[in-house]
Short mmCIF file of C-alpha atoms and ligand atoms in Angstrom, two decimals:
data_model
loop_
_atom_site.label_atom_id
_atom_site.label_comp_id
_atom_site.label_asym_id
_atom_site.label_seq_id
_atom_site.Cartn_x
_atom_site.Cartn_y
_atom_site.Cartn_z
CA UNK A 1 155.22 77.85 140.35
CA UNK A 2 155.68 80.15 143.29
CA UNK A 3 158.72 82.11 143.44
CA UNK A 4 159.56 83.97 139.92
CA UNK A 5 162.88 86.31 139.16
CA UNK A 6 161.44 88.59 136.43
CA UNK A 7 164.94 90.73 135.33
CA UNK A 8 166.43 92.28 132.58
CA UNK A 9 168.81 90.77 130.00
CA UNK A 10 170.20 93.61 128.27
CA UNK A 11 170.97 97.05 129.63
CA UNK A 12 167.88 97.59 130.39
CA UNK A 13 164.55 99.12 129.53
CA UNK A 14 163.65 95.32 127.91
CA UNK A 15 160.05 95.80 129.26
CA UNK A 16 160.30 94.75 132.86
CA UNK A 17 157.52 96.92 134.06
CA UNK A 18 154.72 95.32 131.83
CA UNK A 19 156.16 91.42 132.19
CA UNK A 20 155.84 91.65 136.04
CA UNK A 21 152.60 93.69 136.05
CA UNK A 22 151.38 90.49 133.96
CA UNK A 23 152.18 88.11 136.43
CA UNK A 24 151.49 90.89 139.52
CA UNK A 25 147.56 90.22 138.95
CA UNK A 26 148.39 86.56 139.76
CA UNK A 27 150.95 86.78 142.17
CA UNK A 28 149.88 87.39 145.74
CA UNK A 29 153.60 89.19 145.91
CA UNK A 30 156.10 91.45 144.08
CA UNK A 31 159.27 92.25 145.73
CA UNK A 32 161.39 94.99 144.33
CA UNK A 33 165.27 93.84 145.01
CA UNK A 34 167.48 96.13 143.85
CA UNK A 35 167.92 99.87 142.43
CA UNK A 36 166.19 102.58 143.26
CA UNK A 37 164.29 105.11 141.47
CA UNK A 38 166.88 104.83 138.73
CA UNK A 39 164.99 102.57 137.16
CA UNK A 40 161.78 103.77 135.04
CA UNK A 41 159.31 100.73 134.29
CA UNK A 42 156.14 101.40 132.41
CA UNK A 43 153.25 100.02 132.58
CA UNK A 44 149.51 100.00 130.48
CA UNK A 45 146.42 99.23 131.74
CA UNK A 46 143.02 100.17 130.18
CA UNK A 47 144.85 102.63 127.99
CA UNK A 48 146.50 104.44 131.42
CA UNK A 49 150.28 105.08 130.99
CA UNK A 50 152.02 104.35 134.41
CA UNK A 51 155.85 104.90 134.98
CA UNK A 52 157.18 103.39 138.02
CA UNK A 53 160.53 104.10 139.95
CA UNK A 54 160.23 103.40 143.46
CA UNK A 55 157.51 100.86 143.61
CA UNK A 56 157.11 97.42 142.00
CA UNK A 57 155.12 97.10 139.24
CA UNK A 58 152.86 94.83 140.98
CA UNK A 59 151.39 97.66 143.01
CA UNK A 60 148.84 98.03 140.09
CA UNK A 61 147.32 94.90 141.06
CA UNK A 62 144.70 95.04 143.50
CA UNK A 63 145.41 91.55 144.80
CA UNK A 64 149.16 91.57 145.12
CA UNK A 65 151.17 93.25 147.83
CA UNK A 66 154.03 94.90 146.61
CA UNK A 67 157.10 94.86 148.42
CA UNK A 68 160.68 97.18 148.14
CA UNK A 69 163.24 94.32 149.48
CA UNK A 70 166.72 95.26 151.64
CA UNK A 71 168.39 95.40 148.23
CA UNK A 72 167.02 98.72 146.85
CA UNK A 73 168.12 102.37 147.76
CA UNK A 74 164.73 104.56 148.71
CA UNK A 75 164.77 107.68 147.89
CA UNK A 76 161.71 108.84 150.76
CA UNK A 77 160.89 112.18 149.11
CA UNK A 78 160.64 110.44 146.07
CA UNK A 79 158.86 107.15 147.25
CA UNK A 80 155.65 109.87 148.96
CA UNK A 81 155.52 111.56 145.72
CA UNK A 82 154.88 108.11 143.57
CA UNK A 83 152.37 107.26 146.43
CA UNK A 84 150.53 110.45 146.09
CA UNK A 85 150.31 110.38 142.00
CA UNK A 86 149.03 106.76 142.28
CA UNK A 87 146.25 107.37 144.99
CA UNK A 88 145.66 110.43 143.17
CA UNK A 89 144.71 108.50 140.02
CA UNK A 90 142.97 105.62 142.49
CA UNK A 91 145.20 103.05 143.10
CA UNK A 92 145.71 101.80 146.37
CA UNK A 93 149.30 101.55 147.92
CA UNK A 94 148.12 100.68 151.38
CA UNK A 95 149.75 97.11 151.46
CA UNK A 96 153.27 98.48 150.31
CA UNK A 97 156.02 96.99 152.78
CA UNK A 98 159.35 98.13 153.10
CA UNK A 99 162.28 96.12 154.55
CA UNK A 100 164.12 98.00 157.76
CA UNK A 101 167.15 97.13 155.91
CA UNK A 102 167.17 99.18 153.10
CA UNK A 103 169.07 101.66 153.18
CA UNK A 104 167.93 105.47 152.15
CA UNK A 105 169.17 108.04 149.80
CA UNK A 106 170.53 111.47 151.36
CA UNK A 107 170.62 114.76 149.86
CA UNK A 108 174.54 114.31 150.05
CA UNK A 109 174.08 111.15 148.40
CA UNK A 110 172.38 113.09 145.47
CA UNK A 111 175.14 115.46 145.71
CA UNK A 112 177.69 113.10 145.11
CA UNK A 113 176.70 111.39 142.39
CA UNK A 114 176.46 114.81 140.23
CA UNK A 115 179.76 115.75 141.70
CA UNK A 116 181.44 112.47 140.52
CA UNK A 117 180.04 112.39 137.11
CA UNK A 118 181.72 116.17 137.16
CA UNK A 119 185.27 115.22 137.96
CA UNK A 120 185.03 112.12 135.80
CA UNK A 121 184.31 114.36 132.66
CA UNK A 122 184.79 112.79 129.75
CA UNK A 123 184.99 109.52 131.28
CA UNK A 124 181.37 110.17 133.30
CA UNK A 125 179.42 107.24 133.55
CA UNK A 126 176.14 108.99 132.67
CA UNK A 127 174.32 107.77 135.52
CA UNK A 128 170.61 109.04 136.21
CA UNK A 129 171.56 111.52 138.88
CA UNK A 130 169.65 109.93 141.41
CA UNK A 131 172.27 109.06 143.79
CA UNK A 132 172.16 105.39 143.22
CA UNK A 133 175.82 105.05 143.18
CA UNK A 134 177.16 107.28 146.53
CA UNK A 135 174.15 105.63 148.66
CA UNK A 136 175.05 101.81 147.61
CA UNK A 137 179.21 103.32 147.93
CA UNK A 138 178.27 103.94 151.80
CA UNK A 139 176.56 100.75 151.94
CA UNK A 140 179.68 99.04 151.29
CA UNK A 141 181.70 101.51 153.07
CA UNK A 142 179.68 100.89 156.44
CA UNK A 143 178.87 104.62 156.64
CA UNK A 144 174.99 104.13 155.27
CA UNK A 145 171.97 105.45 156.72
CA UNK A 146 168.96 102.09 156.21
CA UNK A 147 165.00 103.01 157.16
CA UNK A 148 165.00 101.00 160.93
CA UNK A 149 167.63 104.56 161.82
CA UNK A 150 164.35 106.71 161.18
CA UNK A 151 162.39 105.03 164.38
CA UNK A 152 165.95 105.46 166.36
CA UNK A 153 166.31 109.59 166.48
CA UNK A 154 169.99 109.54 168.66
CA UNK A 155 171.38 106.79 166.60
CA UNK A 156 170.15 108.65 163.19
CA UNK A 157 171.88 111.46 164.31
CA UNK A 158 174.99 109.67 165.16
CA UNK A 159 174.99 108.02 161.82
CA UNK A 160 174.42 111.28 159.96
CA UNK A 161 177.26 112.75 161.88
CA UNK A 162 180.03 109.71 161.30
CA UNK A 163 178.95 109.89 157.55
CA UNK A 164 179.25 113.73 156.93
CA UNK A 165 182.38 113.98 159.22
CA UNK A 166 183.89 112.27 156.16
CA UNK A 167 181.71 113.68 153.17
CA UNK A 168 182.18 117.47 154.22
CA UNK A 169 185.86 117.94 153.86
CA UNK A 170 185.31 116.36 150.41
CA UNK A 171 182.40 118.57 149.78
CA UNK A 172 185.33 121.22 150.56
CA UNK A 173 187.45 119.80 148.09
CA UNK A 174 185.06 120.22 145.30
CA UNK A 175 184.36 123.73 146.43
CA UNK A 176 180.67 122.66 147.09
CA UNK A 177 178.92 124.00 149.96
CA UNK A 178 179.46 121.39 153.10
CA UNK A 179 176.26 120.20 154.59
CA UNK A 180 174.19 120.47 158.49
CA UNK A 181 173.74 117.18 159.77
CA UNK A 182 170.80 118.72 161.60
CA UNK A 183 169.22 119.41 158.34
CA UNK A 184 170.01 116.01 156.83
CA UNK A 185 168.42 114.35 160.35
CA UNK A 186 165.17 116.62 160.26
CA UNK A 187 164.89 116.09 156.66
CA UNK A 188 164.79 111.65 157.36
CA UNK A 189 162.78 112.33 160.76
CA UNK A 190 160.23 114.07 158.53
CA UNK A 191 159.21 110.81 157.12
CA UNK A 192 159.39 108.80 160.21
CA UNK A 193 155.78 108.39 160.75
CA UNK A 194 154.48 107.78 157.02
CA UNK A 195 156.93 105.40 156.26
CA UNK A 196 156.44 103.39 159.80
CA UNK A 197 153.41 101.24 159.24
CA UNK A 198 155.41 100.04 156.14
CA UNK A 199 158.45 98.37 157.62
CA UNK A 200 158.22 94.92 157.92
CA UNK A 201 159.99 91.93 158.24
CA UNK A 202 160.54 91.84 154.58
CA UNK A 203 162.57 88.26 154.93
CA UNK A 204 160.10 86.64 157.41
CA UNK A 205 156.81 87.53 155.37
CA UNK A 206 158.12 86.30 151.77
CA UNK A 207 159.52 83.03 153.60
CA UNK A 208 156.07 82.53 155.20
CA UNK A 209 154.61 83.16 152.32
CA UNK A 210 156.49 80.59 150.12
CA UNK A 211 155.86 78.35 153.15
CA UNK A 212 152.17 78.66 152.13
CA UNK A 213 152.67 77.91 148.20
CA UNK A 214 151.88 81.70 147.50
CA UNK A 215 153.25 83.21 144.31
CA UNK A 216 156.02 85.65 144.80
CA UNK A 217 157.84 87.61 141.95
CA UNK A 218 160.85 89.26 141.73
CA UNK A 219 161.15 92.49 139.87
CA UNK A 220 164.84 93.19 138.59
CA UNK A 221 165.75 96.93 138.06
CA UNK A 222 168.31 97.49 135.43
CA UNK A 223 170.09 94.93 133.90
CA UNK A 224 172.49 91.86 133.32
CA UNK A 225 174.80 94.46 131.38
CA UNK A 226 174.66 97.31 133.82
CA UNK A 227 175.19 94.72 137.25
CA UNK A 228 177.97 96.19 139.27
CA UNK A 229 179.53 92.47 138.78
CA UNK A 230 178.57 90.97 136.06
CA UNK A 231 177.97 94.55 133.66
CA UNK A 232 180.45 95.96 131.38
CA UNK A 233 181.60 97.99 134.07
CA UNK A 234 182.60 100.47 135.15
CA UNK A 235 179.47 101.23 133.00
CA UNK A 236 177.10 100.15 135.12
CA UNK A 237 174.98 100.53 138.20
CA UNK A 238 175.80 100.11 141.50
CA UNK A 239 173.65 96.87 142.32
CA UNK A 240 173.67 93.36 141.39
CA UNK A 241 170.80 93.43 139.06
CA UNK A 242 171.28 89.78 137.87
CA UNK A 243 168.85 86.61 139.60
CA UNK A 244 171.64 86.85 142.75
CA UNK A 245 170.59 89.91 143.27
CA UNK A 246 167.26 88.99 143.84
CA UNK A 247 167.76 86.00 146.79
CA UNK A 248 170.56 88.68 148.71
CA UNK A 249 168.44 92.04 148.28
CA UNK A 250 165.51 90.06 149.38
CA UNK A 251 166.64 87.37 151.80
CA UNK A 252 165.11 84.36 150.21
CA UNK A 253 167.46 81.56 149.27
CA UNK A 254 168.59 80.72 146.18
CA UNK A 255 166.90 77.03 146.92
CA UNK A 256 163.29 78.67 147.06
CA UNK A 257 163.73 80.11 143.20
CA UNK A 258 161.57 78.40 140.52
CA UNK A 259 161.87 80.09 137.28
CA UNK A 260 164.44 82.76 136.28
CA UNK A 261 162.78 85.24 133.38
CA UNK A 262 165.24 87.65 131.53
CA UNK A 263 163.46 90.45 129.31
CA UNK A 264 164.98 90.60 125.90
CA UNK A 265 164.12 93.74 123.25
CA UNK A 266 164.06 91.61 119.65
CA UNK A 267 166.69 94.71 119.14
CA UNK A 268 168.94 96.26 121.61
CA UNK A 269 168.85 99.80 123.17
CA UNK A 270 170.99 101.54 125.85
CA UNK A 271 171.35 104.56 128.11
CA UNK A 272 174.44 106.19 129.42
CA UNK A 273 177.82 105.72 128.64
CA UNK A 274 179.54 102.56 127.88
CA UNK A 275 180.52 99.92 125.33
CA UNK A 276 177.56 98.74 123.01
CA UNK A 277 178.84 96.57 119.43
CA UNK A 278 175.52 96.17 117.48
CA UNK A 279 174.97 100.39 118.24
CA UNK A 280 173.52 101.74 115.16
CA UNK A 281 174.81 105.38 114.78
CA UNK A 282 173.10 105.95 111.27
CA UNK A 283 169.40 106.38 110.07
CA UNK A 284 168.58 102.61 111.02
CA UNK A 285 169.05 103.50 114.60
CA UNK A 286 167.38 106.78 113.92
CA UNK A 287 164.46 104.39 112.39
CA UNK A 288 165.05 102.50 115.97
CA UNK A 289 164.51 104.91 118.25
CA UNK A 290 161.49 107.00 116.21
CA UNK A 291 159.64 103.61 115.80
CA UNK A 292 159.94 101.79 118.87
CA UNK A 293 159.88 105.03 120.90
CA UNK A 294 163.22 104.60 122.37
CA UNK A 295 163.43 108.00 125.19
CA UNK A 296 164.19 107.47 128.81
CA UNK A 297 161.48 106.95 131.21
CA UNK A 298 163.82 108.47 134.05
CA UNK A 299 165.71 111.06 132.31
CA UNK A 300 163.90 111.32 128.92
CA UNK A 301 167.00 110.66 126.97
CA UNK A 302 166.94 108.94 123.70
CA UNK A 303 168.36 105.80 124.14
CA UNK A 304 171.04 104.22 121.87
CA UNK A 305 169.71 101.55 119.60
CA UNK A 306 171.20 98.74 117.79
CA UNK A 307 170.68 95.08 116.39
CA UNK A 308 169.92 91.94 118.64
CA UNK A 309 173.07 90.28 120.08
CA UNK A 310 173.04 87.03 121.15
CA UNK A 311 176.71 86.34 122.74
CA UNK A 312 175.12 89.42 125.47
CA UNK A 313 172.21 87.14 125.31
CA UNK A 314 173.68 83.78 125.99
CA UNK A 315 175.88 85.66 128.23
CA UNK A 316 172.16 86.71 130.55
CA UNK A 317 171.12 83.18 130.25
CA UNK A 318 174.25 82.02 131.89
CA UNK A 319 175.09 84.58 134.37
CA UNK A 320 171.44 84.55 135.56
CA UNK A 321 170.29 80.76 134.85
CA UNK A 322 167.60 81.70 132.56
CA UNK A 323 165.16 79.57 132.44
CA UNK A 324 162.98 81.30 129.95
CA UNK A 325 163.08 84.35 127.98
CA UNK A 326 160.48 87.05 127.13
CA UNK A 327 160.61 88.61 124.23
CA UNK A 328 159.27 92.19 123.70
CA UNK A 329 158.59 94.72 121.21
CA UNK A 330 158.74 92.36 118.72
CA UNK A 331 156.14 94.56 116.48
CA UNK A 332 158.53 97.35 116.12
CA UNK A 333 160.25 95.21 113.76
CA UNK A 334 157.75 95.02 111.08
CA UNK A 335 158.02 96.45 107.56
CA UNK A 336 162.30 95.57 107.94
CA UNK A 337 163.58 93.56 104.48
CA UNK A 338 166.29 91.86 106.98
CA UNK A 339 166.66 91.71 110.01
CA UNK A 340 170.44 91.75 110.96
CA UNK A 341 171.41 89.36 114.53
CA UNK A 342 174.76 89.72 116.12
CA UNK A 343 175.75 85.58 116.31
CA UNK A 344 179.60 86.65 117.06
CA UNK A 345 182.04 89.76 117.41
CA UNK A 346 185.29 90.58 115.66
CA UNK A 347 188.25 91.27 118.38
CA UNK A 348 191.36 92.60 116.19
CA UNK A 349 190.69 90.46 113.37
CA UNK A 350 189.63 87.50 115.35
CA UNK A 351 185.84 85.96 115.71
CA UNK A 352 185.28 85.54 119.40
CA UNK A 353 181.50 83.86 119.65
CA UNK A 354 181.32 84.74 123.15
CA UNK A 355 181.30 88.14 125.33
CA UNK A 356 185.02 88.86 125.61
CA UNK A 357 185.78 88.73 129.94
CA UNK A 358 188.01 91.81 129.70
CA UNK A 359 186.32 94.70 128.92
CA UNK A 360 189.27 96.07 126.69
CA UNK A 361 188.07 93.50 124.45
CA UNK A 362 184.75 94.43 124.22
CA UNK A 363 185.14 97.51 124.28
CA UNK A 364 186.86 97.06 120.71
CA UNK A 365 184.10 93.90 119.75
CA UNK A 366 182.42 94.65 115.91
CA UNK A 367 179.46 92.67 115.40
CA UNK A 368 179.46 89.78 113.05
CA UNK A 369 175.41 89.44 111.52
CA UNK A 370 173.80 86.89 110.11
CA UNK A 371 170.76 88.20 108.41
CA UNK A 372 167.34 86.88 108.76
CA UNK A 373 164.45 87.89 106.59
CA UNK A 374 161.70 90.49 107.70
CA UNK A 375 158.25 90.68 107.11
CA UNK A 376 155.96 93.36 106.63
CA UNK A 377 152.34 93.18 108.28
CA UNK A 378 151.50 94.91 111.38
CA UNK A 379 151.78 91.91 114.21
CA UNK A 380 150.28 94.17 117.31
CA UNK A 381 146.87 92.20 116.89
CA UNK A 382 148.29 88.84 116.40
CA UNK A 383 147.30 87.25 120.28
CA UNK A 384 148.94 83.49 119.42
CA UNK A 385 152.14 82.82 117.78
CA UNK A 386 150.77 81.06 114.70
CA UNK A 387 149.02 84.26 113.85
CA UNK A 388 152.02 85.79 113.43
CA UNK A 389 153.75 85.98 109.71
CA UNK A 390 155.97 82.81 108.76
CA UNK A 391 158.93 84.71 108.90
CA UNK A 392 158.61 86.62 111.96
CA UNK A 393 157.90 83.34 113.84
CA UNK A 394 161.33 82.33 112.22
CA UNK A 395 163.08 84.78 113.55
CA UNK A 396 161.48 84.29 116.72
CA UNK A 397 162.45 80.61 116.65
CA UNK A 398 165.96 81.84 115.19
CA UNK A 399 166.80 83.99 118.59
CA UNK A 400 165.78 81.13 120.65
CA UNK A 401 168.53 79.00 118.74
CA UNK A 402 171.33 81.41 119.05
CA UNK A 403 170.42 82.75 122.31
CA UNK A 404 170.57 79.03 124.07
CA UNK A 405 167.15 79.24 126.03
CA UNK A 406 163.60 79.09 125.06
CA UNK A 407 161.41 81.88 124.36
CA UNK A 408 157.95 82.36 126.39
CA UNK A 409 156.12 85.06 125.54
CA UNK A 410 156.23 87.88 122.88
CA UNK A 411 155.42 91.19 123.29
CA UNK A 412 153.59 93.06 120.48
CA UNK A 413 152.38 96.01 121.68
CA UNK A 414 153.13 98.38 125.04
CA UNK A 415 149.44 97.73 126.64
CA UNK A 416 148.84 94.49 128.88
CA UNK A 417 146.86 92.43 127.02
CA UNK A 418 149.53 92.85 124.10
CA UNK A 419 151.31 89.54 124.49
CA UNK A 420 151.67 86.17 122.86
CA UNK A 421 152.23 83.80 126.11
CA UNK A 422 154.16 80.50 124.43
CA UNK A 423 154.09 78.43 127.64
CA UNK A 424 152.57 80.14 131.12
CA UNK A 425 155.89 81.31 133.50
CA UNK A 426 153.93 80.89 136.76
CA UNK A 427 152.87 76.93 135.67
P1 GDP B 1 161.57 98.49 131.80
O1 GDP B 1 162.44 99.52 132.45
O2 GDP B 1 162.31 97.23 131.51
O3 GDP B 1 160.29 98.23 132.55
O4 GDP B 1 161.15 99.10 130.38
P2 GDP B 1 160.71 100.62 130.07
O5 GDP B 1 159.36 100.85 130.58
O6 GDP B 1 161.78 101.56 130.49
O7 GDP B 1 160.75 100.62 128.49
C1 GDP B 1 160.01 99.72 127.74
C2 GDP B 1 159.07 100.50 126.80
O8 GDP B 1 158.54 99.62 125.85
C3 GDP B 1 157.88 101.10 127.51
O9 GDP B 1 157.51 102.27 126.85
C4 GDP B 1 156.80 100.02 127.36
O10 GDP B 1 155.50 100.55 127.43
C5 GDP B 1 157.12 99.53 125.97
N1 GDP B 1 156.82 98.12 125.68
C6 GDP B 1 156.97 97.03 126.49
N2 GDP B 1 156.71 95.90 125.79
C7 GDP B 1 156.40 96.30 124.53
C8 GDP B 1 156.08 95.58 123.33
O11 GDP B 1 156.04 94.37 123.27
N3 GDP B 1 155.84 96.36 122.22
C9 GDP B 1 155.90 97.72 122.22
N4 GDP B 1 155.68 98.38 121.09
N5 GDP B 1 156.21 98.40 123.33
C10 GDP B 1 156.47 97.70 124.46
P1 IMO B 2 165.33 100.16 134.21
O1 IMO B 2 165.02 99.42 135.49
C1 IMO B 2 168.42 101.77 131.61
C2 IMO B 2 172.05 103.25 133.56
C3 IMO B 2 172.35 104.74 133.47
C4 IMO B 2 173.86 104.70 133.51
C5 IMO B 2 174.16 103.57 134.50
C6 IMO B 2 174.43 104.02 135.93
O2 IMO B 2 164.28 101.12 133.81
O3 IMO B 2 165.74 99.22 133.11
P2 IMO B 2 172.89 104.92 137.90
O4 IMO B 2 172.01 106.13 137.98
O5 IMO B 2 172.17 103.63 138.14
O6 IMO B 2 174.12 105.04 138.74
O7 IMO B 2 173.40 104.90 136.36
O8 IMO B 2 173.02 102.73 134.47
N1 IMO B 2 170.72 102.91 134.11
C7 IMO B 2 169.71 102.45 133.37
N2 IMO B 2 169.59 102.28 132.04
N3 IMO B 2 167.41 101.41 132.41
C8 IMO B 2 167.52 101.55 133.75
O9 IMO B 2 166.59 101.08 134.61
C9 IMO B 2 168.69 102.13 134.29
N4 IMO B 2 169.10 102.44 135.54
C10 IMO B 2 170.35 102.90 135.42
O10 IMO B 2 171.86 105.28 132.28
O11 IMO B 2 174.37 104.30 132.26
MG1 MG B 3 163.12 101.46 132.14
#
């Protein structure tokens, strides 16, 4: 099974990071597609906490080259500092490739997304900060700056020039210091010569390598429910995070896709701003968020928590053509009397079973439950699913029903090793 989209299903923080480290020590490849260092994926190894932004999770694999596709926004100050922690705690990040295409984040592009959030006040997005949103904008609006202008010193500096000829008297606007395009140019230039031996032909080398049967996955960075198109924006990021996202931010063709994975919380959490029907804004979510240790990787904030909701879930499976799904943090669960699952959502007094296409609709969706008994033992040992308790194997099976695809692999515990693998996602 060579070519695997790992990506989230939710709004993200599902458990990305450790599903694609998983398959990283058997994949020869893991190709970053989207996002930047927005996202925060964590991974455990031998009891070693790792939290990735930049780089794919399969960079912890000694075997696997990891590779950040056309698709993402690279941040290069922040890319050299997630080198330097991991080669400072020994692992190696000499076969990282980077495609020419992607395009980089400026210090205006940082600026921007601060400034934005500012004027939007009340209505702010609560984005990360990073500048995830101005960089893709310029994408789109033809004015960006992509890694193949650092090896091309004139034409950087011409680019640099267009872009701030139009982001300065804005700058003014806000009352915000305008910025030196010299500064902006010597700042990229500065990285010109560590970042060279990295740029590849991103395209080429994954289509030669699928050519030769190797096993290439995808790592999604944020979500079905924060993609710029398919998310409940505008409360979303600025990429396509869904399995699309993968074949255009990578250049590999939709035909060469195998499997399509989306990571599923057995609950659901959320960062940022934004419409959210199962939130739990009482103790239970307090409960949530204390026992599955629900804070931001990125920004450390806690994240909103709520009950599992399966229209958002059949919703992933069809947007992204989900051919399995993996289930984590199924453990946190444990010592619950019922478990409560979204099946539908109430829409001024009328049962909609499916997420509402305008957002004014969901914005007002209520969650209809159905209530599915808990059990109490501590599952983080169980290592196959009939070791797990008769009733959380129900509810296991019960998602799978209402969520319209099967479930692969359960995730008991943050470390590795801590998964029950149902059927084997690169067979
Ligand atoms: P990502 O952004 O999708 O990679 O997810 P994050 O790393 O932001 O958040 C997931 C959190 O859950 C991390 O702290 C993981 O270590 C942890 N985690 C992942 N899977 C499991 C699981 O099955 N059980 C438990 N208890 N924690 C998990
Ligand atoms: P991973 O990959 C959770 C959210 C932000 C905000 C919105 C837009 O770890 O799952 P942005 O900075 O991208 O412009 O913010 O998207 N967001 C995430 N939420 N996990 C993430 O990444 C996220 N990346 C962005 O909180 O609501
Ligand atoms: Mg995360």
């Amino acid at each position: 099974m060579p070519a695997v989209i790992i990506l989230g299903a939710q709004w993200g923080d599902e458990g990305k990071g450790k599903a694609t480290d998983q398959l990283g020590t058997r994949a020869e490849y893991v190709v970053k597609y989207n996002g930047g260092n927005n996202a925060g994926h964590t991974v455990v190894v031998d009891g070693e906490k790792f939290a990735l932004h930049l780089l794919p999770s399969g960079i912890l694999s000694e075997t696997c080259t990891p590779v950040i596709g056309n698709g993402v926004v690279v941040d290069l100050g922040v890319l050299f500092e997630e080198i330097n922690d991991l080669e400072s705690r020994g692992v190696d990040t000499s076969k990282l490739r980077i495609s020419a295409n992607a395009h980089v984040i400026t210090s205006y592009g940082r600026s921007f997304d601060g400034l934005s959030e500012k004027a939007l006040g009340n209505a702010k997005i609560g984005t990360t900060g990073r500048g995830i949103g101005p960089t893709y904008s310029d994408k789109a609006a033809r004015l960006g700056i992509r890694i193949q202008d650092l090896f091309h010193p004139e034409e950087l500096d011409r680019k640099v020039r267009a872009a701030l000829a139009q982001k300065n008297p804005l700058l003014s606007a806000f009352d915000e210091p305008t910025v030196v395009a010299d500064d902006v140019v010597a700042d990229l230039l500065s990285y010109a010569e560590r970042v060279r031996p990295m740029v590849c032909d991103v395209t080429l080398e994954l289509n030669d390598a699928l050519d030769e049967h190797k096993t290439v996955v995808f790592e999604g960075g944020q979500s079905t429910m924060l993609d710029i198109d398919h998310g409940t924006y505008p409360y979303v990021t600025s990429s396509n995070a869904t399995s699309g996202g993968a074949c255009t931010g990578s250049g590999v063709g939709p035909t060469r896709i195998d499997r399509v994975v989306g990571v599923m919380k057995a609950y659901v959490t959320r960062v940022g701003e934004g419409p959210f029907p199962t939130e739990l804004l009482d103790e239970q979510g307090e409960w949530l968020r204390q026992t599955g240790g629900e804070f931001g990787v990125t920004t450390g904030r806690p994240r909103r928590c709520g009950w599992y909701d399966a229209p958002v879930a059949r919703y992933a499976a069809r947007v992204n053509g989900l051919t399995d799904i993996v289930l984590t943090k199924l453990d946190v669960l444990s010592g619950l009397e019922q478990i409560p699952v979204c099946v539908a959502y109430d829409v001024d007094g009328v049962r909609v079973d499916e997420v509402p296409a305008a957002q004014v609709d969901f914005q007002k969706a209520t969650p209809i439950y159905e209530y599915v008994p808990g059990w109490d033992e501590d599952i983080t040992s169980a290592t196959s699913f009939e070791e797990l308790p008769e009733a959380a194997r129900s509810y296991v099976h019960y998602l799978e029903q209402v969520s319209k695809c099967r479930i692969s692999s359960i995730g008991v515990g943050a470390e590795r090793e801590k998964t029950i693998v149902i059927r084997d996602l690169l067979d």
